[in-house]
C-alpha cells in the first residue's frame, strides 16, 4: 500500500525546510565525492551524499521514509567510520559528530509526518544522541592517543645536595656540554610542584616583530642570570628578583630571522699548557661518566673580565662581555669584537649569521652559522671555526670542502661556498676531546644535482672533530643526498648507556627531523642501536638523483613516523575532511622520501620535524630520554626556472624558494584545510619518553590544547588536549619532573617523568617556543624554573617576558 501523504498541516513547512537543508548538506558531499572517486579514493562521500539528498527530497515530500533512509545512511556511516579508523576518538569525531547532529532534528520532526505513531520513540532516540554528543564534548577534554607503559626500574635514591655550586648552575645551553638538559636538583619535585607560583617577571623590551622569534634559554652562573632577546640584547638579572644588573645592546641588524637561542660563559685562568693534538691512547676505552666541564682554574689577577659572557649576533659578530659589568672585554678581538665575516667571501644582507649560542670548550670558542636556506647555490660556507677564548685569534677552521684550509683561506679566496653548515648547537666530551657537530645540508635544499662530493658526504650528518685541532675523527650520515631539508637540527645528547654486560658504553643520542633517533658510540660513531639501510622510492627529476637506500634506526623507537593514508586525513567537519582527502589523492606520496618533482609531492615528517632544534632531555638518574615532536607535513613542487624567476622574492621555509643556480625553484607550504586545520588526524605534536636501557617507548602524551588557537586562527578558549605542534625543548630534574613550554597554548607545564602525567601548569602572558631552565640561587637557596615567553609560533600574540617560578615560602 502506498505511503499516505498530507497536503498541509501546521508543521509541514518545517519538514520542507529541513528537507531543503538536507539537499544543501548532501550536494557538496556528492560533488567532492565524485572527485575523490575519480582520484581512486573512497566511495563513501558520494554514496552518503546521495543518501542525504534523497532523504531530504522525501522530507520535502513529507514522506516518513525520508527518516528511515537517513537512519540507514547514519548506521552505514557508523559502520564505515569504525571500519576505517577503529575506535580511536579523534578520527571518529569528523566522521560521526555532524551526522549525529543532523539526526537529532530528523528525529524530532518525525511526529510531523502523516500517520505518525507518536513522539516517544523518536524523541527518546534524539535524547540518546544528544547525550552521546554531550559525552563526546566532555570526552574531548581528556587526552587521547596516550601511551603509558610501565617503567619497571626502581626509583633512584634521593638526591644529595651537590657540594659544588656549579652543580646547581645552568652554565651551558644544555646545562652541561653533554646537552642532556638534566638538573640534579629536587627541591621542586612531584610532591610539591603543584604549589609553584610566579616569583618574578622581567620584560626586556625587545618584542619579536615580523620573522623574529624569542627562543632564548637563559644561563645562570654564580649570582647572575643571563638572557638574550631576538636582536641579541643581553640582560644580566638578579636571580631572586629579576632586577637588571646590566644591559648590553650590540645594535645588531638583520633583514630576517632575528633570534638568539642563548649566550655562553667563559672563565679564563692561567695560560694553559698545550696538550699534544692527538687522539686518546685508547679511544674505545669505556668512560663511566661524562665530564660536565673541566675544573675552572683560578681567575687572572685583574678583576676586569675575570668571567665573560660570550655571544654571537644576527649580523655575524662574536662578542665578549665582562660578566660582572656588561662592558666589552678589550683584550678580545678588536675591542671585544671579532668579525665572523672574515674569510667568508661575499655575504649578501641576511645570508649568514649565528642564531645558536657559541660553543665554549676549554680555551676555545667554536661557531658555525645559519644561512638563508634555498635562495641560491654558492651561498656562504658552512665552515666551522674555533677562536681563542682569550684573544679572539682564529685557532682552527674546519672547511669540509677544502681540508687544506685550517685557518683563514689564502688571500683573495674564501672558505668553500655552499657547503653544509652547522646552525644548531654542538655538544662535546671533555674526556675524549671530541666535539660533535649536527650538520645541515648544502643549499638549496630541494635540488642536489650540483652538490660536490664533500657536500654529499657531510650533509645531514653528525661529525666528530678533535676539540683542539678541528681535525675530523668520524662522521655518521642520517640522510643520503638530502633533497627534503631533513638536516640535523638538534644538539646531540651525550649519555653512558648500559652495555648489557654490567658496564657502560659512551653514547651519543641524535634526534632528527625524520623522527628517527640514532644511538651511536661517541668514540667512533658506530651505531649502538641497530641501523638498517632500507630501499626508498626513486624517480627524481631528470638531472637530479635519489639515493637507493636510507638509514633507519630500527634499534630505537621512531616518533610520529606512521605513513600517511587517505583514511588518516582529517578535518573539523566532513567537508574539510573530504577536501583533505581529495588534496591528498592529488599529491604524490610514497613515504618520507618521496622525491620532489614538478607535480606536488608530500613531505612527512616535514622540514619542521619530527624533532627540531629544541633537542632532547635525558633524566640521567632514570635513563629516560624525553623528546617533543612536530607532526606538520608540507607539500613541495618544483617550479621551472623562468616561472620561478618571475614569482617574486624567496622564502626560507613556506612559500617559493628561488633556488637560483638550479633548473627549478621550490614552492612549498603546509598541508592544511581551508579552515587552517592540519589535513591529517591529531595529534600534531607529542612529548614522549624512551627507556635508554630497554630502548622502548615508556610514555607518549599529546602536547598542548586548543585554548589559544583554532580553525581560521581563532582562539577557541577550550582546553581540549588535541596535541599541537611543538617548539623548544624539555628539561628534566632529579625531582622526577619534566618541564616544557613550547606548545601552542600559553602554559609552562610540569609532568611526571616516569608516566607523562601532567602535575601542574602555569599560565604565561603569551606563548613560548623556548626551552626552560632551572637552577638554585646561591644567595637564598631557592630553586627557580625560568622560561622566556615571546609568543608561540603561528600565534599573533607577542611579548617580551622572562618568567621565573618558585615554591611559596614555608612558615
CSV table of N, CA, C and O in Angstrom, one decimal, residues 560-673:
chain,number,residue,atom,x,y,z
A,560,UNK,N,56.3,9.6,15.7
A,560,UNK,CA,55.5,10.3,14.7
A,560,UNK,C,55.8,10.0,13.3
A,560,UNK,O,55.7,10.8,12.4
A,561,UNK,N,56.1,8.7,12.9
A,561,UNK,CA,56.5,8.4,11.6
A,561,UNK,C,55.5,7.4,10.9
A,561,UNK,O,55.9,6.9,9.8
A,562,UNK,N,54.3,7.2,11.4
A,562,UNK,CA,53.4,6.3,10.7
A,562,UNK,C,53.0,6.9,9.4
A,562,UNK,O,52.7,8.1,9.2
A,563,UNK,N,53.2,6.1,8.3
A,563,UNK,CA,52.9,6.6,6.9
A,563,UNK,C,51.5,7.1,6.8
A,563,UNK,O,50.6,6.7,7.4
A,564,UNK,N,51.4,8.1,5.9
A,564,UNK,CA,50.0,8.7,5.6
A,564,UNK,C,49.2,7.7,4.7
A,564,UNK,O,49.8,7.0,3.9
A,565,UNK,N,47.9,7.8,4.9
A,565,UNK,CA,47.0,7.1,4.1
A,565,UNK,C,45.8,8.0,3.9
A,565,UNK,O,45.6,9.0,4.7
A,566,UNK,N,44.9,7.8,2.9
A,566,UNK,CA,43.7,8.6,2.8
A,566,UNK,C,42.9,8.6,4.0
A,566,UNK,O,42.3,9.6,4.4
A,567,UNK,N,42.8,7.4,4.7
A,567,UNK,CA,42.0,7.3,5.9
A,567,UNK,C,42.5,8.1,7.0
A,567,UNK,O,41.7,8.4,8.0
A,568,UNK,N,43.7,8.5,7.0
A,568,UNK,CA,44.3,9.4,8.1
A,568,UNK,C,44.0,10.9,7.9
A,568,UNK,O,44.4,11.7,8.7
A,569,UNK,N,43.4,11.2,6.7
A,569,UNK,CA,43.1,12.6,6.5
A,569,UNK,C,42.0,13.0,7.5
A,569,UNK,O,41.1,12.2,7.8
A,570,UNK,N,41.9,14.3,7.8
A,570,UNK,CA,41.1,14.7,8.9
A,570,UNK,C,40.5,16.1,8.6
A,570,UNK,O,40.9,16.7,7.6
A,571,UNK,N,39.7,16.6,9.4
A,571,UNK,CA,39.1,17.9,9.3
A,571,UNK,C,38.2,18.2,10.5
A,571,UNK,O,37.7,17.3,11.2
A,572,UNK,N,37.9,19.4,10.7
A,572,UNK,CA,36.9,19.8,11.8
A,572,UNK,C,35.5,19.4,11.4
A,572,UNK,O,34.6,19.2,12.3
A,573,UNK,N,35.2,19.2,10.1
A,573,UNK,CA,33.9,18.9,9.6
A,573,UNK,C,34.1,17.8,8.5
A,573,UNK,O,35.2,17.6,8.0
A,574,UNK,N,33.0,17.1,8.1
A,574,UNK,CA,33.1,16.2,7.0
A,574,UNK,C,33.6,16.9,5.7
A,574,UNK,O,34.2,16.3,4.9
A,575,UNK,N,33.3,18.2,5.5
A,575,UNK,CA,33.6,18.9,4.3
A,575,UNK,C,35.1,19.1,4.2
A,575,UNK,O,35.7,18.9,3.1
A,576,UNK,N,35.8,19.6,5.3
A,576,UNK,CA,37.2,19.8,5.1
A,576,UNK,C,37.9,18.5,5.2
A,576,UNK,O,39.0,18.3,4.6
A,577,UNK,N,37.4,17.5,5.8
A,577,UNK,CA,38.0,16.1,5.7
A,577,UNK,C,37.9,15.6,4.3
A,577,UNK,O,38.9,15.1,3.8
A,578,UNK,N,36.8,15.8,3.6
A,578,UNK,CA,36.7,15.4,2.2
A,578,UNK,C,37.7,16.2,1.4
A,578,UNK,O,38.3,15.7,0.5
A,579,UNK,N,37.8,17.5,1.6
A,579,UNK,CA,38.7,18.4,0.9
A,579,UNK,C,40.1,17.8,1.1
A,579,UNK,O,40.9,17.7,0.1
A,580,UNK,N,40.5,17.5,2.3
A,580,UNK,CA,41.8,16.9,2.6
A,580,UNK,C,42.1,15.6,1.9
A,580,UNK,O,43.2,15.3,1.4
A,581,UNK,N,41.1,14.8,1.8
A,581,UNK,CA,41.2,13.5,1.1
A,581,UNK,C,41.5,13.7,-0.4
A,581,UNK,O,42.3,13.1,-1.0
A,582,UNK,N,40.7,14.7,-0.9
A,582,UNK,CA,40.9,15.0,-2.4
A,582,UNK,C,42.3,15.5,-2.6
A,582,UNK,O,43.0,15.0,-3.5
A,583,UNK,N,42.7,16.4,-1.8
A,583,UNK,CA,44.1,17.0,-2.0
A,583,UNK,C,45.2,16.0,-1.7
A,583,UNK,O,46.2,16.0,-2.4
A,584,UNK,N,45.0,15.1,-0.8
A,584,UNK,CA,45.9,14.0,-0.5
A,584,UNK,C,46.1,13.1,-1.8
A,584,UNK,O,47.2,12.7,-2.2
A,585,UNK,N,44.9,12.8,-2.3
A,585,UNK,CA,45.0,11.9,-3.5
A,585,UNK,C,45.6,12.6,-4.7
A,585,UNK,O,46.1,11.9,-5.6
A,586,UNK,N,45.5,13.9,-4.8
A,586,UNK,CA,46.1,14.6,-5.8
A,586,UNK,C,47.7,14.7,-5.7
A,586,UNK,O,48.4,14.8,-6.7
A,587,UNK,N,48.1,14.6,-4.5
A,587,UNK,CA,49.6,14.7,-4.2
A,587,UNK,C,50.2,13.3,-4.5
A,587,UNK,O,49.6,12.3,-4.4
A,588,UNK,N,51.5,13.4,-4.8
A,588,UNK,CA,52.3,12.2,-5.0
A,588,UNK,C,52.9,11.9,-3.6
A,588,UNK,O,53.6,12.8,-3.1
A,589,UNK,N,52.7,10.7,-3.1
A,589,UNK,CA,53.2,10.4,-1.8
A,589,UNK,C,53.6,8.9,-1.8
A,589,UNK,O,52.7,8.0,-1.9
A,590,UNK,N,54.9,8.7,-1.6
A,590,UNK,CA,55.4,7.3,-1.5
A,590,UNK,C,56.1,7.1,-0.2
A,590,UNK,O,57.0,6.2,-0.1
A,591,UNK,N,55.8,7.9,0.8
A,591,UNK,CA,56.5,7.8,2.1
A,591,UNK,C,57.4,9.0,2.3
A,591,UNK,O,57.4,10.0,1.5
A,592,UNK,N,58.2,9.0,3.3
A,592,UNK,CA,59.0,10.1,3.7
A,592,UNK,C,60.1,10.6,2.7
A,592,UNK,O,60.5,11.7,2.8
A,593,UNK,N,60.4,9.7,1.8
A,593,UNK,CA,61.5,10.0,0.8
A,593,UNK,C,60.9,10.1,-0.6
A,593,UNK,O,61.5,9.8,-1.6
A,594,UNK,N,59.6,10.6,-0.7
A,594,UNK,CA,59.0,10.9,-2.0
A,594,UNK,C,59.8,12.0,-2.7
A,594,UNK,O,59.9,13.1,-2.2
A,595,UNK,N,60.4,11.7,-3.8
A,595,UNK,CA,61.3,12.8,-4.5
A,595,UNK,C,60.5,14.0,-4.9
A,595,UNK,O,59.4,13.8,-5.5
A,596,UNK,N,61.0,15.2,-4.7
A,596,UNK,CA,60.3,16.4,-5.3
A,596,UNK,C,60.3,16.4,-6.8
A,596,UNK,O,61.3,16.0,-7.4
A,597,UNK,N,59.2,16.7,-7.4
A,597,UNK,CA,59.1,16.8,-8.9
A,597,UNK,C,58.2,18.1,-9.2
A,597,UNK,O,57.9,18.9,-8.3
A,598,UNK,N,57.9,18.2,-10.5
A,598,UNK,CA,57.1,19.4,-10.9
A,598,UNK,C,55.6,19.2,-10.6
A,598,UNK,O,54.9,20.2,-10.8
A,599,UNK,N,55.2,18.0,-10.2
A,599,UNK,CA,53.9,17.9,-9.6
A,599,UNK,C,54.0,17.9,-8.1
A,599,UNK,O,55.1,17.8,-7.6
A,600,UNK,N,53.0,18.2,-7.4
A,600,UNK,CA,53.1,18.4,-5.9
A,600,UNK,C,53.3,17.0,-5.2
A,600,UNK,O,52.6,16.1,-5.5
A,601,UNK,N,54.3,17.0,-4.3
A,601,UNK,CA,54.5,15.8,-3.5
A,601,UNK,C,54.4,16.2,-2.1
A,601,UNK,O,54.6,17.3,-1.7
A,602,UNK,N,54.2,15.2,-1.2
A,602,UNK,CA,54.0,15.4,0.2
A,602,UNK,C,55.3,15.0,1.0
A,602,UNK,O,55.9,14.0,0.7
A,603,UNK,N,55.7,15.9,1.9
A,603,UNK,CA,56.8,15.6,2.7
A,603,UNK,C,56.3,15.3,4.2
A,603,UNK,O,55.7,16.2,4.8
A,604,UNK,N,56.5,14.1,4.7
A,604,UNK,CA,56.2,13.8,6.0
A,604,UNK,C,57.1,12.7,6.6
A,604,UNK,O,57.2,11.7,6.0
A,605,UNK,N,57.7,12.9,7.8
A,605,UNK,CA,57.7,14.2,8.5
A,605,UNK,C,58.3,15.3,7.7
A,605,UNK,O,59.2,15.1,6.9
A,606,UNK,N,57.8,16.5,8.0
A,606,UNK,CA,58.2,17.7,7.1
A,606,UNK,C,59.5,18.3,7.6
A,606,UNK,O,60.2,17.8,8.4
A,607,UNK,N,59.8,19.4,6.9
A,607,UNK,CA,61.1,20.1,7.2
A,607,UNK,C,61.1,20.8,8.5
A,607,UNK,O,62.1,21.4,9.0
A,608,UNK,N,59.9,20.9,9.3
A,608,UNK,CA,60.0,21.3,10.6
A,608,UNK,C,60.2,20.2,11.6
A,608,UNK,O,60.5,20.4,12.8
A,609,UNK,N,60.1,19.0,11.1
A,609,UNK,CA,60.3,17.8,12.0
A,609,UNK,C,58.9,17.0,12.1
A,609,UNK,O,57.9,17.5,11.5
A,610,UNK,N,58.9,15.9,12.7
A,610,UNK,CA,59.9,15.3,13.6
A,610,UNK,C,60.4,16.2,14.7
A,610,UNK,O,59.7,17.1,15.2
A,611,UNK,N,61.6,16.0,15.1
A,611,UNK,CA,62.3,16.7,16.2
A,611,UNK,C,63.1,17.9,15.6
A,611,UNK,O,63.6,17.7,14.5
A,612,UNK,N,63.2,19.0,16.3
A,612,UNK,CA,63.8,20.2,15.8
A,612,UNK,C,64.9,20.7,16.8
A,612,UNK,O,65.3,19.9,17.7
A,613,UNK,N,65.2,21.9,16.8
A,613,UNK,CA,66.3,22.5,17.5
A,613,UNK,C,66.2,22.4,19.0
A,613,UNK,O,67.1,22.6,19.7
A,614,UNK,N,64.9,22.3,19.5
A,614,UNK,CA,64.7,22.2,21.0
A,614,UNK,C,65.5,21.1,21.6
A,614,UNK,O,65.8,21.2,22.8
A,615,UNK,N,65.8,20.0,20.9
A,615,UNK,CA,66.7,18.9,21.3
A,615,UNK,C,66.0,18.1,22.4
A,615,UNK,O,64.9,18.3,22.8
A,616,UNK,N,66.8,17.2,23.0
A,616,UNK,CA,66.3,16.2,24.0
A,616,UNK,C,66.7,16.6,25.4
A,616,UNK,O,67.6,17.4,25.6
A,617,UNK,N,66.0,16.0,26.3
A,617,UNK,CA,66.4,16.0,27.7
A,617,UNK,C,66.6,14.5,28.1
A,617,UNK,O,65.9,13.6,27.6
A,618,UNK,N,67.6,14.3,29.0
A,618,UNK,CA,67.8,12.9,29.5
A,618,UNK,C,67.7,13.0,31.0
A,618,UNK,O,68.5,13.7,31.6
A,619,UNK,N,66.8,12.3,31.6
A,619,UNK,CA,66.8,12.1,33.1
A,619,UNK,C,68.0,11.1,33.4
A,619,UNK,O,67.8,9.9,33.2
A,620,UNK,N,69.1,11.6,33.7
A,620,UNK,CA,70.3,10.8,33.9
A,620,UNK,C,70.2,9.8,35.0
A,620,UNK,O,70.8,8.7,35.0
A,621,UNK,N,69.4,10.1,36.0
A,621,UNK,CA,69.2,9.1,37.2
A,621,UNK,C,68.3,7.9,36.8
A,621,UNK,O,68.5,6.9,37.3
A,622,UNK,N,67.4,8.1,35.8
A,622,UNK,CA,66.5,7.1,35.5
A,622,UNK,C,66.7,6.5,34.1
A,622,UNK,O,66.1,5.6,33.7
A,623,UNK,N,67.6,7.2,33.3
A,623,UNK,CA,67.9,6.7,32.0
A,623,UNK,C,66.8,6.9,31.0
A,623,UNK,O,66.5,6.0,30.1
A,624,UNK,N,66.0,8.0,31.1
A,624,UNK,CA,64.9,8.3,30.3
A,624,UNK,C,65.2,9.4,29.3
A,624,UNK,O,65.6,10.5,29.8
A,625,UNK,N,65.0,9.2,28.0
A,625,UNK,CA,65.1,10.2,27.0
A,625,UNK,C,63.8,10.8,26.8
A,625,UNK,O,62.8,10.2,26.5
A,626,UNK,N,63.7,12.2,26.9
A,626,UNK,CA,62.5,12.9,26.8
A,626,UNK,C,62.6,13.7,25.5
A,626,UNK,O,63.5,14.5,25.3
A,627,UNK,N,61.6,13.6,24.6
A,627,UNK,CA,61.6,14.3,23.3
A,627,UNK,C,60.2,14.9,23.0
A,627,UNK,O,59.2,14.3,23.4
A,628,UNK,N,60.2,16.0,22.3
A,628,UNK,CA,58.9,16.5,21.8
A,628,UNK,C,59.1,16.5,20.3
A,628,UNK,O,60.1,16.7,19.7
A,629,UNK,N,57.9,16.4,19.6
A,629,UNK,CA,58.0,16.3,18.2
A,629,UNK,C,56.9,17.1,17.5
A,629,UNK,O,55.9,17.5,18.2
A,630,UNK,N,57.0,17.4,16.2
A,630,UNK,CA,56.1,18.1,15.4
A,630,UNK,C,55.6,17.2,14.3
A,630,UNK,O,56.3,16.5,13.7
A,631,UNK,N,54.3,17.2,14.1
A,631,UNK,CA,53.7,16.4,13.0
A,631,UNK,C,52.9,17.3,12.1
A,631,UNK,O,51.7,17.4,12.1
A,632,UNK,N,53.6,18.0,11.3
A,632,UNK,CA,53.1,19.0,10.3
A,632,UNK,C,53.7,18.8,9.0
A,632,UNK,O,54.7,19.4,8.7
A,633,UNK,N,53.0,18.0,8.1
A,633,UNK,CA,53.6,17.8,6.8
A,633,UNK,C,53.5,19.0,5.9
A,633,UNK,O,52.8,19.9,6.1
A,634,UNK,N,54.3,19.0,4.8
A,634,UNK,CA,54.3,20.1,3.8
A,634,UNK,C,54.2,19.4,2.4
A,634,UNK,O,54.6,18.3,2.2
A,635,UNK,N,53.7,20.2,1.5
A,635,UNK,CA,53.8,19.8,0.1
A,635,UNK,C,55.0,20.6,-0.5
A,635,UNK,O,55.3,21.7,-0.1
A,636,UNK,N,55.6,20.0,-1.5
A,636,UNK,CA,56.6,20.7,-2.3
A,636,UNK,C,56.4,20.5,-3.8
A,636,UNK,O,56.0,19.4,-4.2
A,637,UNK,N,56.7,21.5,-4.6
A,637,UNK,CA,56.5,21.4,-6.0
A,637,UNK,C,57.7,22.2,-6.7
A,637,UNK,O,57.9,23.3,-6.4
A,638,UNK,N,58.4,21.5,-7.5
A,638,UNK,CA,59.5,22.2,-8.3
A,638,UNK,C,58.9,23.0,-9.4
A,638,UNK,O,58.0,22.6,-10.1
A,639,UNK,N,59.3,24.3,-9.5
A,639,UNK,CA,58.8,25.3,-10.5
A,639,UNK,C,59.9,25.6,-11.5
A,639,UNK,O,61.0,25.9,-11.1
A,640,UNK,N,59.6,25.5,-12.7
A,640,UNK,CA,60.6,25.8,-13.8
A,640,UNK,C,61.3,27.1,-13.6
A,640,UNK,O,60.7,28.1,-13.1
A,641,UNK,N,62.5,27.2,-14.0
A,641,UNK,CA,63.4,28.4,-13.7
A,641,UNK,C,62.7,29.7,-14.1
A,641,UNK,O,62.7,30.7,-13.3
A,642,UNK,N,62.2,29.8,-15.3
A,642,UNK,CA,61.7,31.0,-15.8
A,642,UNK,C,60.5,31.4,-15.0
A,642,UNK,O,60.3,32.6,-14.6
A,643,UNK,N,59.6,30.5,-14.6
A,643,UNK,CA,58.4,30.8,-13.8
A,643,UNK,C,58.9,31.3,-12.4
A,643,UNK,O,58.3,32.2,-11.8
A,644,UNK,N,59.9,30.6,-11.8
A,644,UNK,CA,60.3,30.9,-10.5
A,644,UNK,C,60.9,32.3,-10.5
A,644,UNK,O,60.8,33.1,-9.5
A,645,UNK,N,61.7,32.6,-11.5
A,645,UNK,CA,62.3,34.0,-11.6
A,645,UNK,C,61.3,35.1,-11.6
A,645,UNK,O,61.6,36.2,-11.2
A,646,UNK,N,60.1,34.8,-12.1
A,646,UNK,CA,59.1,35.8,-12.2
A,646,UNK,C,58.1,35.8,-11.0
A,646,UNK,O,57.2,36.6,-11.0
A,647,UNK,N,58.4,34.9,-10.1
A,647,UNK,CA,57.5,34.7,-9.0
A,647,UNK,C,57.6,35.8,-7.9
A,647,UNK,O,56.6,36.2,-7.3
A,648,UNK,N,58.7,36.4,-7.7
A,648,UNK,CA,58.9,37.4,-6.6
A,648,UNK,C,60.1,37.0,-5.8
A,648,UNK,O,61.1,36.4,-6.2
A,649,UNK,N,60.0,37.3,-4.5
A,649,UNK,CA,61.0,37.1,-3.5
A,649,UNK,C,61.2,35.6,-3.2
A,649,UNK,O,60.5,34.7,-3.7
A,650,UNK,N,62.1,35.3,-2.2
A,650,UNK,CA,62.4,33.9,-1.9
A,650,UNK,C,62.1,33.7,-0.4
A,650,UNK,O,62.5,34.6,0.5
A,651,UNK,N,61.5,32.6,0.0
A,651,UNK,CA,61.1,32.3,1.3
A,651,UNK,C,62.1,31.2,1.9
A,651,UNK,O,62.5,30.3,1.1
A,652,UNK,N,62.5,31.3,3.1
A,652,UNK,CA,63.3,30.3,3.7
A,652,UNK,C,62.6,29.0,3.9
A,652,UNK,O,63.1,27.9,3.7
A,653,UNK,N,61.3,29.1,4.4
A,653,UNK,CA,60.5,27.9,4.6
A,653,UNK,C,59.3,27.9,3.7
A,653,UNK,O,59.4,27.7,2.5
A,654,UNK,N,58.1,28.3,4.3
A,654,UNK,CA,56.9,28.2,3.5
A,654,UNK,C,56.9,29.3,2.4
A,654,UNK,O,57.3,30.5,2.6
A,655,UNK,N,56.4,29.0,1.2
A,655,UNK,CA,56.4,29.9,0.1
A,655,UNK,C,57.3,29.4,-1.0
A,655,UNK,O,57.7,28.2,-1.0
A,656,UNK,N,57.7,30.3,-1.9
A,656,UNK,CA,58.6,29.9,-3.0
A,656,UNK,C,60.0,30.2,-2.6
A,656,UNK,O,60.4,31.3,-2.2
A,657,UNK,N,60.8,29.2,-2.8
A,657,UNK,CA,62.3,29.3,-2.7
A,657,UNK,C,62.9,29.4,-4.1
A,657,UNK,O,62.6,28.5,-4.9
A,658,UNK,N,63.6,30.4,-4.4
A,658,UNK,CA,64.1,30.7,-5.7
A,658,UNK,C,65.1,29.6,-6.2
A,658,UNK,O,65.0,29.2,-7.4
A,659,UNK,N,65.9,29.1,-5.3
A,659,UNK,CA,66.9,28.1,-5.7
A,659,UNK,C,67.7,28.5,-7.0
A,659,UNK,O,67.9,27.7,-7.9
A,660,UNK,N,68.1,29.7,-7.0
A,660,UNK,CA,68.8,30.2,-8.2
A,660,UNK,C,70.1,29.4,-8.4
A,660,UNK,O,70.8,29.1,-7.5
A,661,UNK,N,70.4,29.2,-9.7
A,661,UNK,CA,71.6,28.4,-10.0
A,661,UNK,C,71.2,27.0,-10.2
A,661,UNK,O,72.1,26.2,-10.6
A,662,UNK,N,69.9,26.6,-10.1
A,662,UNK,CA,69.4,25.3,-10.4
A,662,UNK,C,68.3,25.4,-11.4
A,662,UNK,O,67.8,26.5,-11.6
A,663,UNK,N,67.9,24.3,-12.0
A,663,UNK,CA,66.8,24.4,-13.0
A,663,UNK,C,65.4,24.8,-12.5
A,663,UNK,O,64.5,25.1,-13.2
A,664,UNK,N,65.3,24.7,-11.1
A,664,UNK,CA,64.0,24.8,-10.5
A,664,UNK,C,64.0,25.6,-9.2
A,664,UNK,O,64.9,25.6,-8.4
A,665,UNK,N,62.9,26.4,-9.1
A,665,UNK,CA,62.5,26.9,-7.7
A,665,UNK,C,61.7,25.8,-7.0
A,665,UNK,O,61.4,24.8,-7.6
A,666,UNK,N,61.4,26.1,-5.7
A,666,UNK,CA,60.6,25.1,-5.0
A,666,UNK,C,59.5,25.8,-4.3
A,666,UNK,O,59.7,26.7,-3.4
A,667,UNK,N,58.3,25.5,-4.6
A,667,UNK,CA,57.1,26.0,-4.0
A,667,UNK,C,56.7,25.0,-2.9
A,667,UNK,O,56.5,23.8,-3.1
A,668,UNK,N,56.5,25.5,-1.7
A,668,UNK,CA,56.2,24.6,-0.6
A,668,UNK,C,55.3,25.3,0.5
A,668,UNK,O,55.4,26.6,0.6
A,669,UNK,N,54.5,24.5,1.2
A,669,UNK,CA,53.7,25.1,2.2
A,669,UNK,C,53.1,24.0,3.0
A,669,UNK,O,53.2,22.8,2.7
A,670,UNK,N,52.4,24.4,4.1
A,670,UNK,CA,51.8,23.4,5.0
A,670,UNK,C,50.6,22.7,4.3
A,670,UNK,O,49.9,23.3,3.5
A,671,UNK,N,50.4,21.5,4.7
A,671,UNK,CA,49.2,20.7,4.2
A,671,UNK,C,48.0,20.9,5.1
A,671,UNK,O,47.9,20.2,6.1
A,672,UNK,N,47.2,22.0,4.8
A,672,UNK,CA,46.1,22.4,5.6
A,672,UNK,C,44.8,22.4,4.9
A,672,UNK,O,44.8,22.6,3.7
A,673,UNK,N,43.7,22.3,5.7
A,673,UNK,CA,42.4,22.5,5.2
A,673,UNK,C,42.1,24.0,5.0
A,673,UNK,O,42.8,24.8,5.5
